[in-house]
PDB file of C-alpha atoms and ligand atoms in Angstrom:
ATOM      1  CA  MET M 276      17.171   6.190 122.187  1.00 70.00           C
ATOM      2  CA  SER M 277      14.871   8.262 120.013  1.00 90.00           C
ATOM      3  CA  ARG M 278      12.226  10.322 121.804  1.00 98.00           C
ATOM      4  CA  ILE M 279       8.728   8.869 121.750  1.00 98.00           C
ATOM      5  CA  VAL M 280       6.001  11.420 121.029  1.00 98.00           C
ATOM      6  CA  TYR M 281       2.225  11.111 120.934  1.00 98.00           C
ATOM      7  CA  VAL M 282       0.264  12.037 117.811  1.00 98.00           C
ATOM      8  CA  ASN M 283      -3.455  11.406 117.498  1.00 97.00           C
ATOM      9  CA  GLY M 284      -3.663   8.178 119.449  1.00 97.00           C
ATOM     10  CA  GLU M 285      -0.249   6.757 118.632  1.00 98.00           C
ATOM     11  CA  TYR M 286       3.104   6.669 120.377  1.00 98.00           C
ATOM     12  CA  VAL M 287       5.783   7.012 117.702  1.00 98.00           C
ATOM     13  CA  PRO M 288       9.504   7.865 117.478  1.00 98.00           C
ATOM     14  CA  GLU M 289       9.800  11.628 116.827  1.00 98.00           C
ATOM     15  CA  GLU M 290      11.234  11.038 113.319  1.00 97.00           C
ATOM     16  CA  GLU M 291       8.051   9.240 112.328  1.00 97.00           C
ATOM     17  CA  ALA M 292       5.588  11.771 113.768  1.00 97.00           C
ATOM     18  CA  ARG M 293       3.476  13.485 111.087  1.00 97.00           C
ATOM     19  CA  VAL M 294       0.992  16.382 111.072  1.00 98.00           C
ATOM     20  CA  SER M 295      -0.677  17.548 107.835  1.00 98.00           C
ATOM     21  CA  VAL M 296       0.449  20.754 106.065  1.00 98.00           C
ATOM     22  CA  PHE M 297      -3.271  21.663 106.115  1.00 98.00           C
ATOM     23  CA  ASP M 298      -3.368  21.543 109.901  1.00 98.00           C
ATOM     24  CA  ARG M 299      -4.964  24.749 111.191  1.00 98.00           C
ATOM     25  CA  GLY M 300      -2.390  24.965 113.949  1.00 98.00           C
ATOM     26  CA  PHE M 301       0.269  25.346 111.235  1.00 98.00           C
ATOM     27  CA  LEU M 302      -1.714  27.637 108.904  1.00 98.00           C
ATOM     28  CA  PHE M 303      -3.736  29.802 111.332  1.00 98.00           C
ATOM     29  CA  ALA M 304      -2.129  29.299 114.769  1.00 98.00           C
ATOM     30  CA  ASP M 305      -5.555  27.808 115.490  1.00 98.00           C
ATOM     31  CA  GLY M 306      -4.383  25.766 118.424  1.00 98.00           C
ATOM     32  CA  VAL M 307      -4.007  25.793 122.186  1.00 98.00           C
ATOM     33  CA  TYR M 308      -1.352  24.267 124.409  1.00 98.00           C
ATOM     34  CA  GLU M 309      -0.251  23.429 127.924  1.00 98.00           C
ATOM     35  CA  VAL M 310       3.141  22.879 129.515  1.00 98.00           C
ATOM     36  CA  THR M 311       3.242  20.689 132.615  1.00 98.00           C
ATOM     37  CA  SER M 312       6.449  20.230 134.563  1.00 98.00           C
ATOM     38  CA  VAL M 313       7.773  16.904 135.787  1.00 98.00           C
ATOM     39  CA  LEU M 314       9.799  16.561 138.981  1.00 98.00           C
ATOM     40  CA  GLY M 315      11.029  13.197 140.220  1.00 97.00           C
ATOM     41  CA  GLY M 316       9.053  11.519 137.410  1.00 98.00           C
ATOM     42  CA  LYS M 317       5.759  13.028 138.608  1.00 98.00           C
ATOM     43  CA  LEU M 318       3.472  15.690 137.130  1.00 98.00           C
ATOM     44  CA  ILE M 319       3.171  19.073 138.849  1.00 98.00           C
ATOM     45  CA  ASP M 320      -0.258  20.787 138.959  1.00 97.00           C
ATOM     46  CA  PHE M 321      -1.641  18.396 136.313  1.00 98.00           C
ATOM     47  CA  GLU M 322      -5.294  19.016 137.196  1.00 97.00           C
ATOM     48  CA  GLY M 323      -4.902  22.800 136.866  1.00 98.00           C
ATOM     49  CA  HIS M 324      -3.385  22.435 133.408  1.00 98.00           C
ATOM     50  CA  ARG M 325      -6.091  19.989 132.313  1.00 98.00           C
ATOM     51  CA  ARG M 326      -8.812  22.376 133.472  1.00 98.00           C
ATOM     52  CA  ARG M 327      -7.246  25.388 131.755  1.00 98.00           C
ATOM     53  CA  LEU M 328      -6.919  23.389 128.532  1.00 98.00           C
ATOM     54  CA  GLN M 329     -10.654  22.659 128.632  1.00 98.00           C
ATOM     55  CA  ARG M 330     -11.338  26.361 129.204  1.00 98.00           C
ATOM     56  CA  SER M 331      -9.107  27.398 126.266  1.00 98.00           C
ATOM     57  CA  LEU M 332     -10.964  24.934 124.015  1.00 98.00           C
ATOM     58  CA  ASP M 333     -14.366  26.194 125.210  1.00 98.00           C
ATOM     59  CA  GLU M 334     -13.447  29.859 124.695  1.00 98.00           C
ATOM     60  CA  LEU M 335     -12.458  29.138 121.080  1.00 98.00           C
ATOM     61  CA  ASP M 336     -15.333  26.748 120.308  1.00 97.00           C
ATOM     62  CA  MET M 337     -12.694  24.181 119.497  1.00 98.00           C
ATOM     63  CA  PRO M 338     -13.760  20.540 119.764  1.00 97.00           C
ATOM     64  CA  ALA M 339     -11.921  18.578 122.442  1.00 97.00           C
ATOM     65  CA  PRO M 340      -9.882  15.612 121.217  1.00 97.00           C
ATOM     66  CA  GLU M 341     -11.408  12.200 121.841  1.00 95.00           C
ATOM     67  CA  ALA M 342      -8.526  11.378 124.176  1.00 97.00           C
ATOM     68  CA  MET M 343      -9.410  14.256 126.542  1.00 96.00           C
ATOM     69  CA  ALA M 344     -10.394  11.765 129.245  1.00 96.00           C
ATOM     70  CA  ASP M 345      -7.060   9.919 128.883  1.00 97.00           C
ATOM     71  CA  LEU M 346      -4.724  12.897 129.185  1.00 98.00           C
ATOM     72  CA  LEU M 347      -3.291  11.891 132.552  1.00 98.00           C
ATOM     73  CA  GLU M 348      -2.535   8.407 131.285  1.00 98.00           C
ATOM     74  CA  ILE M 349      -0.920   9.794 128.095  1.00 98.00           C
ATOM     75  CA  HIS M 350       1.253  12.214 130.100  1.00 98.00           C
ATOM     76  CA  ARG M 351       2.367   9.381 132.392  1.00 98.00           C
ATOM     77  CA  GLU M 352       3.035   7.027 129.496  1.00 98.00           C
ATOM     78  CA  LEU M 353       5.265   9.605 127.767  1.00 98.00           C
ATOM     79  CA  VAL M 354       7.139  10.347 131.000  1.00 98.00           C
ATOM     80  CA  ALA M 355       7.729   6.606 131.479  1.00 98.00           C
ATOM     81  CA  ARG M 356       8.637   5.792 127.861  1.00 98.00           C
ATOM     82  CA  ASN M 357      11.120   8.683 127.692  1.00 98.00           C
ATOM     83  CA  GLU M 358      12.447   8.057 131.213  1.00 98.00           C
ATOM     84  CA  ILE M 359      11.850  11.658 132.237  1.00 98.00           C
ATOM     85  CA  VAL M 360      12.927  12.393 135.802  1.00 98.00           C
ATOM     86  CA  ASP M 361      12.826  16.200 135.595  1.00 98.00           C
ATOM     87  CA  GLY M 362      11.479  18.047 132.590  1.00 98.00           C
ATOM     88  CA  LEU M 363       8.310  19.080 130.820  1.00 98.00           C
ATOM     89  CA  VAL M 364       5.380  17.608 128.949  1.00 98.00           C
ATOM     90  CA  TYR M 365       4.164  19.836 126.103  1.00 98.00           C
ATOM     91  CA  LEU M 366       0.613  19.292 124.835  1.00 98.00           C
ATOM     92  CA  GLN M 367      -1.023  20.922 121.817  1.00 98.00           C
ATOM     93  CA  VAL M 368      -4.535  20.653 120.425  1.00 98.00           C
ATOM     94  CA  THR M 369      -5.464  22.220 117.083  1.00 98.00           C
ATOM     95  CA  ARG M 370      -8.706  22.482 115.167  1.00 98.00           C
ATOM     96  CA  GLY M 371      -7.385  19.738 112.901  1.00 98.00           C
ATOM     97  CA  ALA M 372      -6.584  19.436 109.213  1.00 98.00           C
ATOM     98  CA  PRO M 373      -9.446  20.072 106.779  1.00 98.00           C
ATOM     99  CA  ALA M 374      -9.102  19.260 103.044  1.00 95.00           C
ATOM    100  CA  ASP M 375      -8.031  22.805 102.069  1.00 96.00           C
ATOM    101  CA  ARG M 376      -6.942  26.110 103.545  1.00 97.00           C
ATOM    102  CA  ASP M 377     -10.110  27.980 104.478  1.00 97.00           C
ATOM    103  CA  PHE M 378     -10.626  30.797 107.015  1.00 98.00           C
ATOM    104  CA  THR M 379     -13.953  29.407 108.216  1.00 98.00           C
ATOM    105  CA  PHE M 380     -13.857  26.705 110.853  1.00 98.00           C
ATOM    106  CA  PRO M 381     -14.152  23.174 109.441  1.00 97.00           C
ATOM    107  CA  GLY M 382     -17.174  20.927 110.047  1.00 95.00           C
ATOM    108  CA  GLU M 383     -17.519  18.060 112.458  1.00 93.00           C
ATOM    109  CA  ASP M 384     -15.814  15.585 110.120  1.00 95.00           C
ATOM    110  CA  THR M 385     -12.475  17.340 110.814  1.00 97.00           C
ATOM    111  CA  LYS M 386     -11.086  15.897 114.016  1.00 97.00           C
ATOM    112  CA  PRO M 387      -8.852  17.932 116.339  1.00 98.00           C
ATOM    113  CA  THR M 388      -5.128  17.193 116.237  1.00 98.00           C
ATOM    114  CA  LEU M 389      -3.566  16.173 119.544  1.00 98.00           C
ATOM    115  CA  VAL M 390       0.212  16.154 119.955  1.00 98.00           C
ATOM    116  CA  LEU M 391       2.281  15.660 123.105  1.00 98.00           C
ATOM    117  CA  PHE M 392       6.034  15.453 123.610  1.00 98.00           C
ATOM    118  CA  THR M 393       8.485  15.555 126.484  1.00 98.00           C
ATOM    119  CA  GLN M 394      11.595  17.652 127.124  1.00 98.00           C
ATOM    120  CA  SER M 395      14.123  16.274 129.556  1.00 98.00           C
ATOM    121  CA  LYS M 396      15.625  18.894 131.905  1.00 97.00           C
ATOM    122  CA  PRO M 397      17.692  17.174 134.577  1.00 97.00           C
ATOM    123  CA  GLY M 398      17.872  19.255 137.755  1.00 95.00           C
ATOM    124  CA  LEU M 399      15.056  21.574 136.615  1.00 96.00           C
ATOM    125  CA  ALA M 400      14.213  22.604 140.184  1.00 96.00           C
ATOM    126  CA  GLU M 401      17.858  23.197 141.121  1.00 95.00           C
ATOM    127  CA  SER M 402      18.477  25.794 138.409  1.00 94.00           C
ATOM    128  CA  PRO M 403      21.569  27.847 139.342  1.00 96.00           C
ATOM    129  CA  VAL M 404      19.812  30.880 137.793  1.00 97.00           C
ATOM    130  CA  ALA M 405      17.413  30.926 140.765  1.00 97.00           C
ATOM    131  CA  LYS M 406      20.393  31.743 143.009  1.00 96.00           C
ATOM    132  CA  VAL M 407      21.355  34.876 141.058  1.00 97.00           C
ATOM    133  CA  GLY M 408      18.006  35.912 139.552  1.00 98.00           C
ATOM    134  CA  ILE M 409      17.197  37.218 136.077  1.00 98.00           C
ATOM    135  CA  LYS M 410      17.251  40.616 134.385  1.00 98.00           C
ATOM    136  CA  VAL M 411      14.200  41.872 132.501  1.00 98.00           C
ATOM    137  CA  ILE M 412      13.590  44.702 130.071  1.00 98.00           C
ATOM    138  CA  SER M 413      10.214  46.246 129.243  1.00 98.00           C
ATOM    139  CA  VAL M 414       8.633  46.011 125.783  1.00 98.00           C
ATOM    140  CA  GLU M 415       5.294  47.180 124.485  1.00 98.00           C
ATOM    141  CA  ASP M 416       2.606  44.481 124.720  1.00 98.00           C
ATOM    142  CA  MET M 417       1.548  44.014 121.093  1.00 98.00           C
ATOM    143  CA  ARG M 418      -0.352  40.726 121.502  1.00 98.00           C
ATOM    144  CA  TRP M 419      -4.049  40.178 120.757  1.00 98.00           C
ATOM    145  CA  GLY M 420      -6.793  40.874 123.307  1.00 97.00           C
ATOM    146  CA  ARG M 421      -7.489  37.321 124.572  1.00 98.00           C
ATOM    147  CA  ARG M 422      -4.275  36.451 126.340  1.00 98.00           C
ATOM    148  CA  ASP M 423      -6.270  34.469 128.890  1.00 98.00           C
ATOM    149  CA  ILE M 424      -6.583  31.757 126.217  1.00 98.00           C
ATOM    150  CA  LYS M 425      -3.373  29.745 125.933  1.00 98.00           C
ATOM    151  CA  THR M 426      -3.040  29.789 122.136  1.00 98.00           C
ATOM    152  CA  VAL M 427       0.040  28.878 120.109  1.00 98.00           C
ATOM    153  CA  GLN M 428       0.282  32.441 118.713  1.00 98.00           C
ATOM    154  CA  LEU M 429       3.701  32.921 120.271  1.00 98.00           C
ATOM    155  CA  LEU M 430       5.470  35.058 117.675  1.00 98.00           C
ATOM    156  CA  TYR M 431       5.361  38.281 119.686  1.00 98.00           C
ATOM    157  CA  PRO M 432       6.503  36.606 122.940  1.00 98.00           C
ATOM    158  CA  SER M 433       9.371  35.061 120.908  1.00 98.00           C
ATOM    159  CA  MET M 434      10.275  38.514 119.582  1.00 98.00           C
ATOM    160  CA  GLY M 435      10.137  39.896 123.131  1.00 98.00           C
ATOM    161  CA  LYS M 436      12.565  37.239 124.313  1.00 98.00           C
ATOM    162  CA  MET M 437      14.916  38.109 121.424  1.00 98.00           C
ATOM    163  CA  MET M 438      14.705  41.838 122.240  1.00 98.00           C
ATOM    164  CA  ALA M 439      15.683  40.945 125.817  1.00 98.00           C
ATOM    165  CA  LYS M 440      18.643  38.842 124.657  1.00 98.00           C
ATOM    166  CA  LYS M 441      19.837  41.630 122.369  1.00 98.00           C
ATOM    167  CA  ALA M 442      19.712  44.032 125.324  1.00 98.00           C
ATOM    168  CA  GLY M 443      21.773  41.641 127.457  1.00 98.00           C
ATOM    169  CA  ALA M 444      18.765  40.664 129.600  1.00 98.00           C
ATOM    170  CA  ASP M 445      17.017  37.331 130.187  1.00 98.00           C
ATOM    171  CA  ASP M 446      13.376  38.154 129.530  1.00 98.00           C
ATOM    172  CA  ALA M 447      10.914  40.934 128.787  1.00 98.00           C
ATOM    173  CA  TRP M 448       7.950  42.253 130.761  1.00 98.00           C
ATOM    174  CA  MET M 449       5.218  43.530 128.481  1.00 98.00           C
ATOM    175  CA  VAL M 450       3.653  46.916 129.131  1.00 98.00           C
ATOM    176  CA  GLU M 451       0.227  48.168 128.060  1.00 98.00           C
ATOM    177  CA  ASP M 452      -1.352  51.506 129.026  1.00 98.00           C
ATOM    178  CA  GLY M 453       1.621  52.253 131.264  1.00 98.00           C
ATOM    179  CA  VAL M 454       1.386  49.080 133.351  1.00 98.00           C
ATOM    180  CA  VAL M 455       2.924  45.611 133.186  1.00 98.00           C
ATOM    181  CA  THR M 456       0.742  42.828 131.838  1.00 98.00           C
ATOM    182  CA  GLU M 457       3.072  39.825 132.219  1.00 98.00           C
ATOM    183  CA  GLY M 458       6.369  38.305 131.088  1.00 98.00           C
ATOM    184  CA  THR M 459       6.807  36.744 127.634  1.00 98.00           C
ATOM    185  CA  SER M 460       5.997  33.313 129.085  1.00 98.00           C
ATOM    186  CA  ASN M 461       5.362  33.930 132.772  1.00 98.00           C
ATOM    187  CA  ASN M 462       3.423  36.033 135.273  1.00 98.00           C
ATOM    188  CA  ALA M 463       5.110  39.064 136.874  1.00 98.00           C
ATOM    189  CA  TYR M 464       5.261  40.141 140.537  1.00 98.00           C
ATOM    190  CA  ILE M 465       6.844  42.820 142.700  1.00 98.00           C
ATOM    191  CA  VAL M 466       7.213  43.039 146.476  1.00 98.00           C
ATOM    192  CA  LYS M 467       6.607  46.358 148.245  1.00 97.00           C
ATOM    193  CA  GLY M 468       6.544  46.856 151.996  1.00 95.00           C
ATOM    194  CA  GLY M 469       6.588  43.059 152.286  1.00 95.00           C
ATOM    195  CA  LYS M 470       3.412  42.798 150.195  1.00 98.00           C
ATOM    196  CA  ILE M 471       3.287  40.647 147.042  1.00 98.00           C
ATOM    197  CA  ILE M 472       1.751  42.578 144.145  1.00 98.00           C
ATOM    198  CA  THR M 473       0.686  40.939 140.874  1.00 98.00           C
ATOM    199  CA  ARG M 474      -1.712  41.927 138.138  1.00 98.00           C
ATOM    200  CA  HIS M 475      -5.367  40.969 138.643  1.00 98.00           C
ATOM    201  CA  LEU M 476      -6.853  38.349 136.324  1.00 98.00           C
ATOM    202  CA  GLY M 477      -8.628  39.381 133.124  1.00 98.00           C
ATOM    203  CA  ASN M 478      -8.346  38.940 129.353  1.00 98.00           C
ATOM    204  CA  GLU M 479      -5.002  40.768 129.370  1.00 98.00           C
ATOM    205  CA  ILE M 480      -2.934  37.984 130.941  1.00 98.00           C
ATOM    206  CA  LEU M 481      -2.730  34.223 131.074  1.00 98.00           C
ATOM    207  CA  HIS M 482      -4.246  32.843 134.268  1.00 98.00           C
ATOM    208  CA  GLY M 483      -1.099  31.056 135.343  1.00 98.00           C
ATOM    209  CA  ILE M 484      -1.496  27.729 137.085  1.00 98.00           C
ATOM    210  CA  THR M 485       1.714  28.410 139.003  1.00 98.00           C
ATOM    211  CA  ARG M 486       0.374  31.885 139.862  1.00 98.00           C
ATOM    212  CA  ALA M 487      -2.768  30.393 141.430  1.00 98.00           C
ATOM    213  CA  ALA M 488      -0.750  27.921 143.521  1.00 98.00           C
ATOM    214  CA  VAL M 489       1.866  30.471 144.597  1.00 98.00           C
ATOM    215  CA  LEU M 490      -0.767  33.014 145.706  1.00 98.00           C
ATOM    216  CA  ARG M 491      -2.564  30.292 147.657  1.00 98.00           C
ATOM    217  CA  PHE M 492       0.666  29.230 149.403  1.00 97.00           C
ATOM    218  CA  ALA M 493       1.583  32.864 150.090  1.00 98.00           C
ATOM    219  CA  ARG M 494      -1.770  33.533 151.761  1.00 98.00           C
ATOM    220  CA  GLU M 495      -1.516  30.298 153.751  1.00 96.00           C
ATOM    221  CA  ALA M 496       1.901  31.474 154.968  1.00 96.00           C
ATOM    222  CA  GLN M 497       0.263  34.759 156.143  1.00 96.00           C
ATOM    223  CA  MET M 498       1.992  36.799 153.430  1.00 97.00           C
ATOM    224  CA  GLU M 499       0.031  39.787 152.173  1.00 98.00           C
ATOM    225  CA  VAL M 500      -1.083  39.665 148.527  1.00 98.00           C
ATOM    226  CA  GLU M 501      -2.539  42.460 146.397  1.00 98.00           C
ATOM    227  CA  GLU M 502      -3.856  41.718 142.905  1.00 98.00           C
ATOM    228  CA  ARG M 503      -3.470  44.930 140.922  1.00 98.00           C
ATOM    229  CA  SER M 504      -1.401  46.281 138.068  1.00 98.00           C
ATOM    230  CA  PHE M 505       1.921  48.089 138.534  1.00 98.00           C
ATOM    231  CA  SER M 506       4.196  50.197 136.341  1.00 98.00           C
ATOM    232  CA  ILE M 507       7.845  49.654 135.403  1.00 98.00           C
ATOM    233  CA  GLU M 508       8.766  52.651 137.601  1.00 98.00           C
ATOM    234  CA  GLU M 509       7.009  51.046 140.571  1.00 98.00           C
ATOM    235  CA  ALA M 510       8.849  47.771 139.845  1.00 98.00           C
ATOM    236  CA  GLN M 511      12.199  49.572 139.725  1.00 98.00           C
ATOM    237  CA  ALA M 512      11.526  51.014 143.174  1.00 98.00           C
ATOM    238  CA  ALA M 513      10.319  47.687 144.614  1.00 98.00           C
ATOM    239  CA  GLU M 514      12.218  45.672 147.218  1.00 97.00           C
ATOM    240  CA  GLU M 515      12.129  42.585 145.044  1.00 98.00           C
ATOM    241  CA  ALA M 516      10.453  41.044 142.026  1.00 98.00           C
ATOM    242  CA  PHE M 517       9.936  37.610 140.548  1.00 98.00           C
ATOM    243  CA  ILE M 518       8.158  35.623 137.860  1.00 98.00           C
ATOM    244  CA  THR M 519       6.235  32.353 137.925  1.00 98.00           C
ATOM    245  CA  SER M 520       5.566  29.678 135.314  1.00 98.00           C
ATOM    246  CA  ALA M 521       5.420  25.917 134.980  1.00 98.00           C
ATOM    247  CA  SER M 522       8.972  25.840 133.645  1.00 96.00           C
ATOM    248  CA  THR M 523      10.634  28.322 136.032  1.00 98.00           C
ATOM    249  CA  PHE M 524       8.440  27.821 139.158  1.00 98.00           C
ATOM    250  CA  VAL M 525       9.284  30.995 141.151  1.00 98.00           C
ATOM    251  CA  MET M 526      12.263  32.840 139.644  1.00 98.00           C
ATOM    252  CA  PRO M 527      13.691  36.017 141.232  1.00 98.00           C
ATOM    253  CA  VAL M 528      14.073  39.150 139.085  1.00 98.00           C
ATOM    254  CA  VAL M 529      17.011  41.337 140.119  1.00 98.00           C
ATOM    255  CA  GLU M 530      17.014  44.051 137.459  1.00 98.00           C
ATOM    256  CA  VAL M 531      14.303  45.908 135.523  1.00 98.00           C
ATOM    257  CA  ASP M 532      15.345  48.040 132.519  1.00 98.00           C
ATOM    258  CA  GLY M 533      18.899  48.312 133.850  1.00 98.00           C
ATOM    259  CA  VAL M 534      17.885  49.307 137.397  1.00 98.00           C
ATOM    260  CA  ALA M 535      18.941  46.886 140.147  1.00 98.00           C
ATOM    261  CA  LEU M 536      16.247  46.046 142.711  1.00 97.00           C
ATOM    262  CA  GLY M 537      17.383  46.383 146.332  1.00 91.00           C
ATOM    263  CA  ASP M 538      20.964  45.140 146.523  1.00 93.00           C
ATOM    264  CA  GLY M 539      20.680  43.396 143.148  1.00 95.00           C
ATOM    265  CA  THR M 540      20.387  39.885 144.582  1.00 97.00           C
ATOM    266  CA  PRO M 541      17.285  37.635 144.876  1.00 97.00           C
ATOM    267  CA  GLY M 542      14.963  38.780 147.660  1.00 96.00           C
ATOM    268  CA  PRO M 543      13.882  36.699 150.675  1.00 97.00           C
ATOM    269  CA  ILE M 544      10.191  36.549 149.719  1.00 97.00           C
ATOM    270  CA  ALA M 545      10.890  35.167 146.241  1.00 97.00           C
ATOM    271  CA  ALA M 546      13.324  32.641 147.708  1.00 97.00           C
ATOM    272  CA  ARG M 547      10.824  31.561 150.371  1.00 97.00           C
ATOM    273  CA  LEU M 548       7.982  31.245 147.846  1.00 98.00           C
ATOM    274  CA  ARG M 549      10.160  29.162 145.541  1.00 98.00           C
ATOM    275  CA  GLU M 550      10.966  26.828 148.420  1.00 97.00           C
ATOM    276  CA  ILE M 551       7.327  26.506 149.526  1.00 98.00           C
ATOM    277  CA  TYR M 552       6.069  26.054 145.946  1.00 98.00           C
ATOM    278  CA  LEU M 553       8.610  23.313 145.171  1.00 98.00           C
ATOM    279  CA  ASP M 554       8.014  21.515 148.503  1.00 97.00           C
ATOM    280  CA  GLU M 555       4.234  21.588 148.271  1.00 97.00           C
ATOM    281  CA  SER M 556       4.143  20.767 144.546  1.00 96.00           C
ATOM    282  CA  ARG M 557       6.436  17.784 144.943  1.00 96.00           C
ATOM    283  CA  LYS M 558       4.174  16.516 147.744  1.00 96.00           C
ATOM    284  CA  ALA M 559       1.041  16.883 145.592  1.00 96.00           C
ATOM    285  CA  ALA M 560       2.651  15.644 142.323  1.00 97.00           C
ATOM    286  CA  ILE M 561       0.951  12.704 140.623  1.00 97.00           C
TER     287      ILE M 561
HETATM  288  N1  LIG R 747       4.178  29.670 129.589  1.00 51.21           N
HETATM  289  N2  LIG R 747       1.904  33.993 130.979  1.00 51.21           N
HETATM  290  C1  LIG R 747       2.245  33.548 129.757  1.00 51.21           C
HETATM  291  C2  LIG R 747       2.125  34.472 128.606  1.00 51.21           C
HETATM  292  C3  LIG R 747       2.703  32.226 129.593  1.00 51.21           C
HETATM  293  O1  LIG R 747       3.028  31.773 128.372  1.00 51.21           O
HETATM  294  C4  LIG R 747       2.827  31.377 130.737  1.00 51.21           C
HETATM  295  C5  LIG R 747       3.282  29.948 130.620  1.00 51.21           C
HETATM  296  C6  LIG R 747       2.472  31.906 131.989  1.00 51.21           C
HETATM  297  C7  LIG R 747       2.541  31.071 133.247  1.00 51.21           C
HETATM  298  O2  LIG R 747       1.539  30.095 133.276  1.00 51.21           O
HETATM  299  P1  LIG R 747       1.741  28.720 134.065  1.00 51.21           P
HETATM  300  O3  LIG R 747       2.091  29.075 135.458  1.00 51.21           O
HETATM  301  O4  LIG R 747       0.436  28.057 133.968  1.00 51.21           O
HETATM  302  O5  LIG R 747       2.869  27.984 133.365  1.00 51.21           O
HETATM  303  C8  LIG R 747       2.003  33.213 132.073  1.00 51.21           C
HETATM  304  C9  LIG R 747       4.615  28.302 129.374  1.00 51.21           C
HETATM  305  C10 LIG R 747       5.408  27.742 130.495  1.00 51.21           C
HETATM  306  C11 LIG R 747       5.344  28.239 128.032  1.00 51.21           C
HETATM  307  O6  LIG R 747       4.842  28.849 127.103  1.00 51.21           O
HETATM  308  O7  LIG R 747       6.353  27.538 127.908  1.00 51.21           O
END
């Protein structure tokens, strides 16, 4: 069965999906996106992702697609048509395809492009990696200054991931002014004296939807949370560390730049948070 994707109002087999070569997403990375996970055929944190999408559009003065009000229905339709049990729904909006390549934003006659597709990932929540944790290296954060907007400018994060692979690690934490901003596609945390420490919100990091939920659950479970930046040296001396994102949920980090954290196995706080996040998210999934 060929995958069914959504392009500008139509559900089509992926081989038939078409976007113009003049699309500004293609030419200027003038687009924003969201990734929503699916567990048991239901959407996790959908409302948070929808709200952040609207914010990304607003921050870039990008018109919302006409189908903005139907996003839940479109997500559900794609999950159903592609028989997704566990996996992801990827959504991208661009400023559309004007008649020619032009740096200035197009006028109102150019409609935004809206594309959605699914990725099936059976057993997404039971990832064996969560049992052993991941290794990260540090790289300089060379991205632009509005990382709070979820744009499709993902070249540097891709390069960071490749640098990690080359170094025999799983991911990279980006460092700016001596402190960690975030992972290539996730938010970063350490645990010190039982306290969960993660960078405060600002333009320097993406305001993770998983981050918001995990911090809420942590506080509800009487865990202490401190939102502040931390250095790689502080991370290497921490009891444990982890990352969060829609595709990894809560994933333990066991090594930072070659230094094992604690005994080099996933810590109890990361494991507990993963369990709470998955339990609560499954309950609230729609
Ligand atoms: N990435 N920081 C960055 C730079 C990200 O790209 C992501 C998400 C996050 C976590 O955000 P959330 O919890 O809302 O997924 C933080 C997605 C999963 C991706 O690009 O595939």
